Short mmCIF file of C-alpha atoms and ligand atoms in Angstrom, two decimals:
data_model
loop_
_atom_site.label_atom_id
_atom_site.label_comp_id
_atom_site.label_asym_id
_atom_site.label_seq_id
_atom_site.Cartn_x
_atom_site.Cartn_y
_atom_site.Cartn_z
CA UNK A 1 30.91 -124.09 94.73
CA UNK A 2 28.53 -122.95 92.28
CA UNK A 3 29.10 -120.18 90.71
CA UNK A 4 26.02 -119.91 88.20
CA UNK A 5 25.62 -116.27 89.99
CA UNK A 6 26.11 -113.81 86.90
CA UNK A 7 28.47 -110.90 88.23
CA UNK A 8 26.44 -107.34 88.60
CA UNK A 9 23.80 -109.11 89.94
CA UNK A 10 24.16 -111.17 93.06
CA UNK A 11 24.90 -108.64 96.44
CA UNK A 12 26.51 -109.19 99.64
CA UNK A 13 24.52 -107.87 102.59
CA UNK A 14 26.51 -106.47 105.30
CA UNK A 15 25.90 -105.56 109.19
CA UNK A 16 28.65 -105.20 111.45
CA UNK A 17 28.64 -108.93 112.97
CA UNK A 18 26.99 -111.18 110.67
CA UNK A 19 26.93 -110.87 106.46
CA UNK A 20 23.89 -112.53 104.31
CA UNK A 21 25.54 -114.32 101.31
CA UNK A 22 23.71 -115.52 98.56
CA UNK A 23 23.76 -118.90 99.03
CA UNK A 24 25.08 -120.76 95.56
CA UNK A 25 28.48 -118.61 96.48
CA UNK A 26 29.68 -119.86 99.55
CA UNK A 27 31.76 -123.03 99.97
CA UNK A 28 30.24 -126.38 101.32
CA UNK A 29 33.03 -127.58 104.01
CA UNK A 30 30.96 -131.00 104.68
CA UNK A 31 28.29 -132.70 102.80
CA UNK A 32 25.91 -131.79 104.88
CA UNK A 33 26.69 -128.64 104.22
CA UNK A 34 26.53 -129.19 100.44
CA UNK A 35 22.70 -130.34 100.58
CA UNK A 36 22.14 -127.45 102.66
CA UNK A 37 23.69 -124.54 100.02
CA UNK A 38 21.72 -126.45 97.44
CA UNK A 39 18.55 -125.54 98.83
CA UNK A 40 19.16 -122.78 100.48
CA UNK A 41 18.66 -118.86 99.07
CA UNK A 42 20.67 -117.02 101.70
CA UNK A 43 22.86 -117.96 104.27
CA UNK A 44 23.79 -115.61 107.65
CA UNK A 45 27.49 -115.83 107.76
CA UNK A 46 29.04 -114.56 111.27
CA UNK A 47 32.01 -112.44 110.31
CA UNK A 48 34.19 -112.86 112.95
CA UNK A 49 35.25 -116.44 111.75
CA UNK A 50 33.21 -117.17 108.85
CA UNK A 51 30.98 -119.66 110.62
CA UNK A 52 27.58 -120.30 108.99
CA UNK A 53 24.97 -118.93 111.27
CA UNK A 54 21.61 -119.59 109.45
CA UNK A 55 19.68 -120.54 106.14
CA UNK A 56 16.80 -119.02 104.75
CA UNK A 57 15.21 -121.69 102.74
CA UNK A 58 11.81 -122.06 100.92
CA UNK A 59 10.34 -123.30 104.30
CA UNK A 60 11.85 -120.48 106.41
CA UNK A 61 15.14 -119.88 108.73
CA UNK A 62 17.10 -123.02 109.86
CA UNK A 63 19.65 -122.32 112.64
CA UNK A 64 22.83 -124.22 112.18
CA UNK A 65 24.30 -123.19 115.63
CA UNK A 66 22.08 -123.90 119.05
CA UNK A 67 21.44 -121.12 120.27
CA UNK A 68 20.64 -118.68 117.24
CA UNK A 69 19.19 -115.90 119.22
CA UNK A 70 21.70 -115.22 121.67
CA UNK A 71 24.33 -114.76 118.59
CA UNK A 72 25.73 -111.11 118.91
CA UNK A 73 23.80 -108.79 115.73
CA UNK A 74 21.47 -111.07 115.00
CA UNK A 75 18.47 -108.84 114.95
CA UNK A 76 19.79 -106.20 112.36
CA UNK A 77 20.62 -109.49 110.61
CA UNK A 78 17.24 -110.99 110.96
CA UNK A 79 15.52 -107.33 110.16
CA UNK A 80 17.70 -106.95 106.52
CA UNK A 81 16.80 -110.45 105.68
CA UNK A 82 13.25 -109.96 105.78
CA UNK A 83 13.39 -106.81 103.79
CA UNK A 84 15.09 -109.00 101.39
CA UNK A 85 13.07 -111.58 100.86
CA UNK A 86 10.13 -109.04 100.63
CA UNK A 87 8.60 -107.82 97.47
CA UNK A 88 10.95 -106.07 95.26
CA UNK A 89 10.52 -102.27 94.81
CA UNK A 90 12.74 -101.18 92.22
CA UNK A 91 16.31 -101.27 92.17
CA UNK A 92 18.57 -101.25 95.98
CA UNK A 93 19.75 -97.59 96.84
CA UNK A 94 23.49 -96.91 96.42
CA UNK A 95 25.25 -98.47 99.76
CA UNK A 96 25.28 -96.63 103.01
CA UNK A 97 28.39 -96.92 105.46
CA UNK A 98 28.24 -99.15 108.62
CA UNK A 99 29.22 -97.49 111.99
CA UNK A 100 32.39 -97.31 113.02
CA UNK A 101 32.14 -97.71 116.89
CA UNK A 102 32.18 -101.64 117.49
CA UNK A 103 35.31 -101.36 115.54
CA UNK A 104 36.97 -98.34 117.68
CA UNK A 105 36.35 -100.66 120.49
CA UNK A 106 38.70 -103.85 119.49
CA UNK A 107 41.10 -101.80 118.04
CA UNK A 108 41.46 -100.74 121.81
CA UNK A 109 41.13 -103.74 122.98
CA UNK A 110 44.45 -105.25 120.74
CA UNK A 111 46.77 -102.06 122.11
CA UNK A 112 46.06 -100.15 118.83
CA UNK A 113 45.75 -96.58 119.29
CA UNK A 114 45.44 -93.08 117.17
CA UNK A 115 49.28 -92.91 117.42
CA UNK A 116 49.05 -95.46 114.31
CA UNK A 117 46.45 -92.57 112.07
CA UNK A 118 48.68 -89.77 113.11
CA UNK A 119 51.96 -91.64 112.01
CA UNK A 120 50.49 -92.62 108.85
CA UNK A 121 47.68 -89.87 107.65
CA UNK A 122 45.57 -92.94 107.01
CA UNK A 123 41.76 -92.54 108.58
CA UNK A 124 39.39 -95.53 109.49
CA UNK A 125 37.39 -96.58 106.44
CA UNK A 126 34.06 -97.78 107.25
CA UNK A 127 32.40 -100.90 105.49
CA UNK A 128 29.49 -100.75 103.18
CA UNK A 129 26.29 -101.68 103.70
CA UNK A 130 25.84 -103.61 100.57
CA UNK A 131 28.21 -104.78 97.78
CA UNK A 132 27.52 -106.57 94.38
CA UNK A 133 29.33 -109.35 92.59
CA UNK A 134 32.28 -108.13 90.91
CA UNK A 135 33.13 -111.80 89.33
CA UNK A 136 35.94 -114.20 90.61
CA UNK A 137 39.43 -113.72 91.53
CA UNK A 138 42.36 -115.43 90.49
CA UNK A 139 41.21 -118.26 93.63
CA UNK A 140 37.75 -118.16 92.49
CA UNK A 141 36.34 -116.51 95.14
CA UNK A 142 33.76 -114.17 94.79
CA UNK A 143 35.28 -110.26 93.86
CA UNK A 144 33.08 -108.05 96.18
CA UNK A 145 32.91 -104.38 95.52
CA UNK A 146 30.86 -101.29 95.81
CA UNK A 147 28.33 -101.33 92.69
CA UNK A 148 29.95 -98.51 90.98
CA UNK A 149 33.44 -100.04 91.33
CA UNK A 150 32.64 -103.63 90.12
CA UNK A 151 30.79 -101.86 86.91
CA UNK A 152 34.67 -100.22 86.54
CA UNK A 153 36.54 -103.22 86.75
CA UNK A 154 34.47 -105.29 84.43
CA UNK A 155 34.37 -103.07 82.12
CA UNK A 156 38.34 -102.21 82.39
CA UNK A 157 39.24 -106.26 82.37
CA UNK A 158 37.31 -106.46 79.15
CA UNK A 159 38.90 -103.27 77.52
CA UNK A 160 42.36 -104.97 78.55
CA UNK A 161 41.54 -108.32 77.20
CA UNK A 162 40.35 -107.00 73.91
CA UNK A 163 44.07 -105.55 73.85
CA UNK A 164 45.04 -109.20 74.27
CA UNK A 165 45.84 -108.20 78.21
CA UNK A 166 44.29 -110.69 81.03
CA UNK A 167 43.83 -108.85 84.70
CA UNK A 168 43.26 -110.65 87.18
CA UNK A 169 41.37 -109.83 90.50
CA UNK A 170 43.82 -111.06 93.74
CA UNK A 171 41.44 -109.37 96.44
CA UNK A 172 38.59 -106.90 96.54
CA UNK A 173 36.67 -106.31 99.45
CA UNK A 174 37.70 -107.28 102.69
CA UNK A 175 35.54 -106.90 106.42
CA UNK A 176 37.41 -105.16 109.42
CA UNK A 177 36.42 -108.79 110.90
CA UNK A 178 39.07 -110.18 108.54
CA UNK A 179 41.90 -107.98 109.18
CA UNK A 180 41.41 -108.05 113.05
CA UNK A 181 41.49 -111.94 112.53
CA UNK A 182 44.47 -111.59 111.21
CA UNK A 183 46.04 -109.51 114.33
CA UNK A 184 44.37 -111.80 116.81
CA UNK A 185 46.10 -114.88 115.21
CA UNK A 186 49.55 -113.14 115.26
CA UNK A 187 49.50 -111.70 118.67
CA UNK A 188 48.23 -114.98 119.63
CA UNK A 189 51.26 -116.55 118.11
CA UNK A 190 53.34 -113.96 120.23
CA UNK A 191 54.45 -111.54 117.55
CA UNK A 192 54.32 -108.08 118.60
CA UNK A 193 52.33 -105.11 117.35
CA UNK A 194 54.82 -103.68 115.79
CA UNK A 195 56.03 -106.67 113.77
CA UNK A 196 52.33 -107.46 112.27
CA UNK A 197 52.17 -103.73 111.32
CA UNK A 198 55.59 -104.05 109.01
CA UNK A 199 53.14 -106.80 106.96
CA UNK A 200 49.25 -106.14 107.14
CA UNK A 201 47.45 -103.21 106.65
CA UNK A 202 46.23 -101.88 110.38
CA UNK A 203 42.41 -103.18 110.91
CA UNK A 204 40.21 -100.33 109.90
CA UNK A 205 42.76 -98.66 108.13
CA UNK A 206 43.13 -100.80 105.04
CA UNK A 207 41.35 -99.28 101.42
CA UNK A 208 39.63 -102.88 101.16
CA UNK A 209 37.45 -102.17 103.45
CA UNK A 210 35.40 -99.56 101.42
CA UNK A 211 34.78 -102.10 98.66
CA UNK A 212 36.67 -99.71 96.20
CA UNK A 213 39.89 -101.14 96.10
CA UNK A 214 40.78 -103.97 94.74
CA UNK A 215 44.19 -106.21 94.07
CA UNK A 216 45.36 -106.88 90.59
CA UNK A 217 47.66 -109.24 89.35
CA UNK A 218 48.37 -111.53 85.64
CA UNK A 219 48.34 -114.98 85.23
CA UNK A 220 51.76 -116.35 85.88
CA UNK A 221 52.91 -113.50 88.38
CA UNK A 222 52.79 -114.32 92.12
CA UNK A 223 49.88 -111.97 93.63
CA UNK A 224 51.12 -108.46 95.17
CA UNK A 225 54.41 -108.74 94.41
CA UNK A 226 56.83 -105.21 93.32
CA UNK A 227 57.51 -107.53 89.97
CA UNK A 228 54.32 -106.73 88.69
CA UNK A 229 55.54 -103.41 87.31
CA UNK A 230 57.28 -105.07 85.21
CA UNK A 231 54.41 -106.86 83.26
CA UNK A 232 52.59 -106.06 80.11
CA UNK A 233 49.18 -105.67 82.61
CA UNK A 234 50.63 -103.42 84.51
CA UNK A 235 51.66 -101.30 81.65
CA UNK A 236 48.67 -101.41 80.01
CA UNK A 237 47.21 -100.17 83.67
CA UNK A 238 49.17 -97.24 83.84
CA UNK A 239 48.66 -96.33 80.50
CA UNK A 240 44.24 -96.41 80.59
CA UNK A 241 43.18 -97.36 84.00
CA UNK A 242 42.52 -93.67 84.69
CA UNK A 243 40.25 -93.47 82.28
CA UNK A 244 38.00 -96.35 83.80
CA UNK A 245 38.29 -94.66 86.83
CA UNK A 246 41.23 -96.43 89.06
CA UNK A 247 44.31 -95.43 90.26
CA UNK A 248 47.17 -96.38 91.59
CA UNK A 249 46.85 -95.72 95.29
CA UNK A 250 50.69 -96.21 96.77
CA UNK A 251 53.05 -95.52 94.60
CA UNK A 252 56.86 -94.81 95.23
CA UNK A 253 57.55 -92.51 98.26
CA UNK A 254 53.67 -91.93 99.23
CA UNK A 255 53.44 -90.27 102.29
CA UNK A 256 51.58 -92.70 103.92
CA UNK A 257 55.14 -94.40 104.83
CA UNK A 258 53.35 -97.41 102.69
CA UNK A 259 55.27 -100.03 100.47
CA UNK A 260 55.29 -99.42 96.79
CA UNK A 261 52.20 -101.54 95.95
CA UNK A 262 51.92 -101.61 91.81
CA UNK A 263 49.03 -104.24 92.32
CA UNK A 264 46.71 -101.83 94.78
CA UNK A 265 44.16 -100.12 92.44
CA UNK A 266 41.32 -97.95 93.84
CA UNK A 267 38.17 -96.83 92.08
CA UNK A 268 37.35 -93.22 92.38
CA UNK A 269 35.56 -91.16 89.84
CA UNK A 270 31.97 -91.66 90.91
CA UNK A 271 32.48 -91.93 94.53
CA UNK A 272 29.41 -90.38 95.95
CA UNK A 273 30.51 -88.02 99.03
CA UNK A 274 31.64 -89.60 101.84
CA UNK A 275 30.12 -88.29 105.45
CA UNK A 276 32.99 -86.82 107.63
ZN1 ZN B 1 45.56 -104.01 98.27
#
């Protein structure tokens, strides 16, 4: 992978089936995939199972499945590509939310109903429209997060490392695709409902999907373990990540009914109102 993107300046483009990545960020699985990335500006990714849909290159689209057209939200993907590759006009609007409905639909579908936000007090959190390049995570995968949210953490890691602390990003953004991969896989594997809900996050319902919240961890800790309170990151977290914005979003007892998690961080203080 190349990663000669600079962070706070590449963006992820998001519709609900298919995301446009810029193109030097995504992995080459094959070598024929590796000449391809090279010359290629953006690629259409399909969600669902990160298969690479398209590439926009100098001479125009190349389809890398047979039959492009018939590939579910492929017009609103084919519409926001064109706007991107048009002339600039001044910077991108703050991101919108994507609808919520396709999503209300599989949830359905896997035997997953409003008995799960009533028991919790969690809501459905809708994906953004757009996200920018936070930097890398511990993996080196690209951090995704809402603009306002990657400005936060870079500017927090740098404020910890100049106190000689290094945080690390384990996981920012994450699709609804993702999570309801996840589900699929485990039902598939015959684990019940119930089961996969002691574990993951219910699809729809995690804070990753916003592109606020993000995963920390240290080098040398495993990633979202409880031990991480007992690190010098974490207690250099609790003593300024409020004032970069972040907090701690379950801690001890929350009434969500959700683990402790001293690695789950969530960006708040210039969150733009949300619609209802
Ligand atoms: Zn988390």
């Amino acid at each position: 992978m190349r990663t000669n993107l600079a962070p706070l300046h590449a963006r992820l483009l998001n519709t609900p089936a298919i995301e446009l990545w810029p193109a030097p960020l995504l992995r080459a699985r094959s070598n024929g995939d590796a000449r391809l990335l090279a010359r290629a500006r953006t690629v259409l990714r399909r969600k669902r199972d990160g298969r690479y849909l398209a590439a926009a290159l100098d001479g125009g689209l190349m389809p890398l499945v047979p039959r492009l057209a018939d590939e579910a939200g492929i017009d609103k993907a084919l519409d926001l590509l064109e706007t991107q590759e048009g002339p600039r006009r001044g910077p991108p609007p703050p991101p919108g939310e994507l609808p919520l409905h396709g999503l209300r639909e599989r949830l359905e579908a896997l035997g997953l109903d409003d008995g799960y936000a009533t028991r919790t007090g969690l809501a459905l959190v809708a994906e953004p429209d757009w996200l920018l390049l936070a930097g890398f995570d511990r993996y080196r995968r690209p951090l995704w997060l809402r603009p306002a949210a990657a400005r936060a953490w870079q500017a927090m890691r740098a404020a910890a490392a100049a106190d000689g602390v290094t945080l690390e990003a384990i996981s920012g953004y994450r699709s609804h695709d993702y999570q309801l991969g996840i589900f699929e896989r485990k039902l598939a594997r015959g684990q019940s409902m119930a089961q996969i809900l002691q574990v993951n996050a219910a699809p729809g319902y995690s804070e990753h999907h916003g592109g606020d919240a993000l995963d920390i961890g240290t080098p040398g800790e495993p990633p979202a373990e409880a031990s991480f309170e007992a690190t010098p990151a974490f207690a250099w977290l609790r003593e300024h990540a409020a004032a970069h914005g972040f907090a701690m979003s379950y801690p001890r007892d929350n009434p969500h009914g959700i683990v402790y998690e001293p690695w789950h961080w969530r960006f708040s203080r210039w969150d733009s109102p949300r619609p209802s």
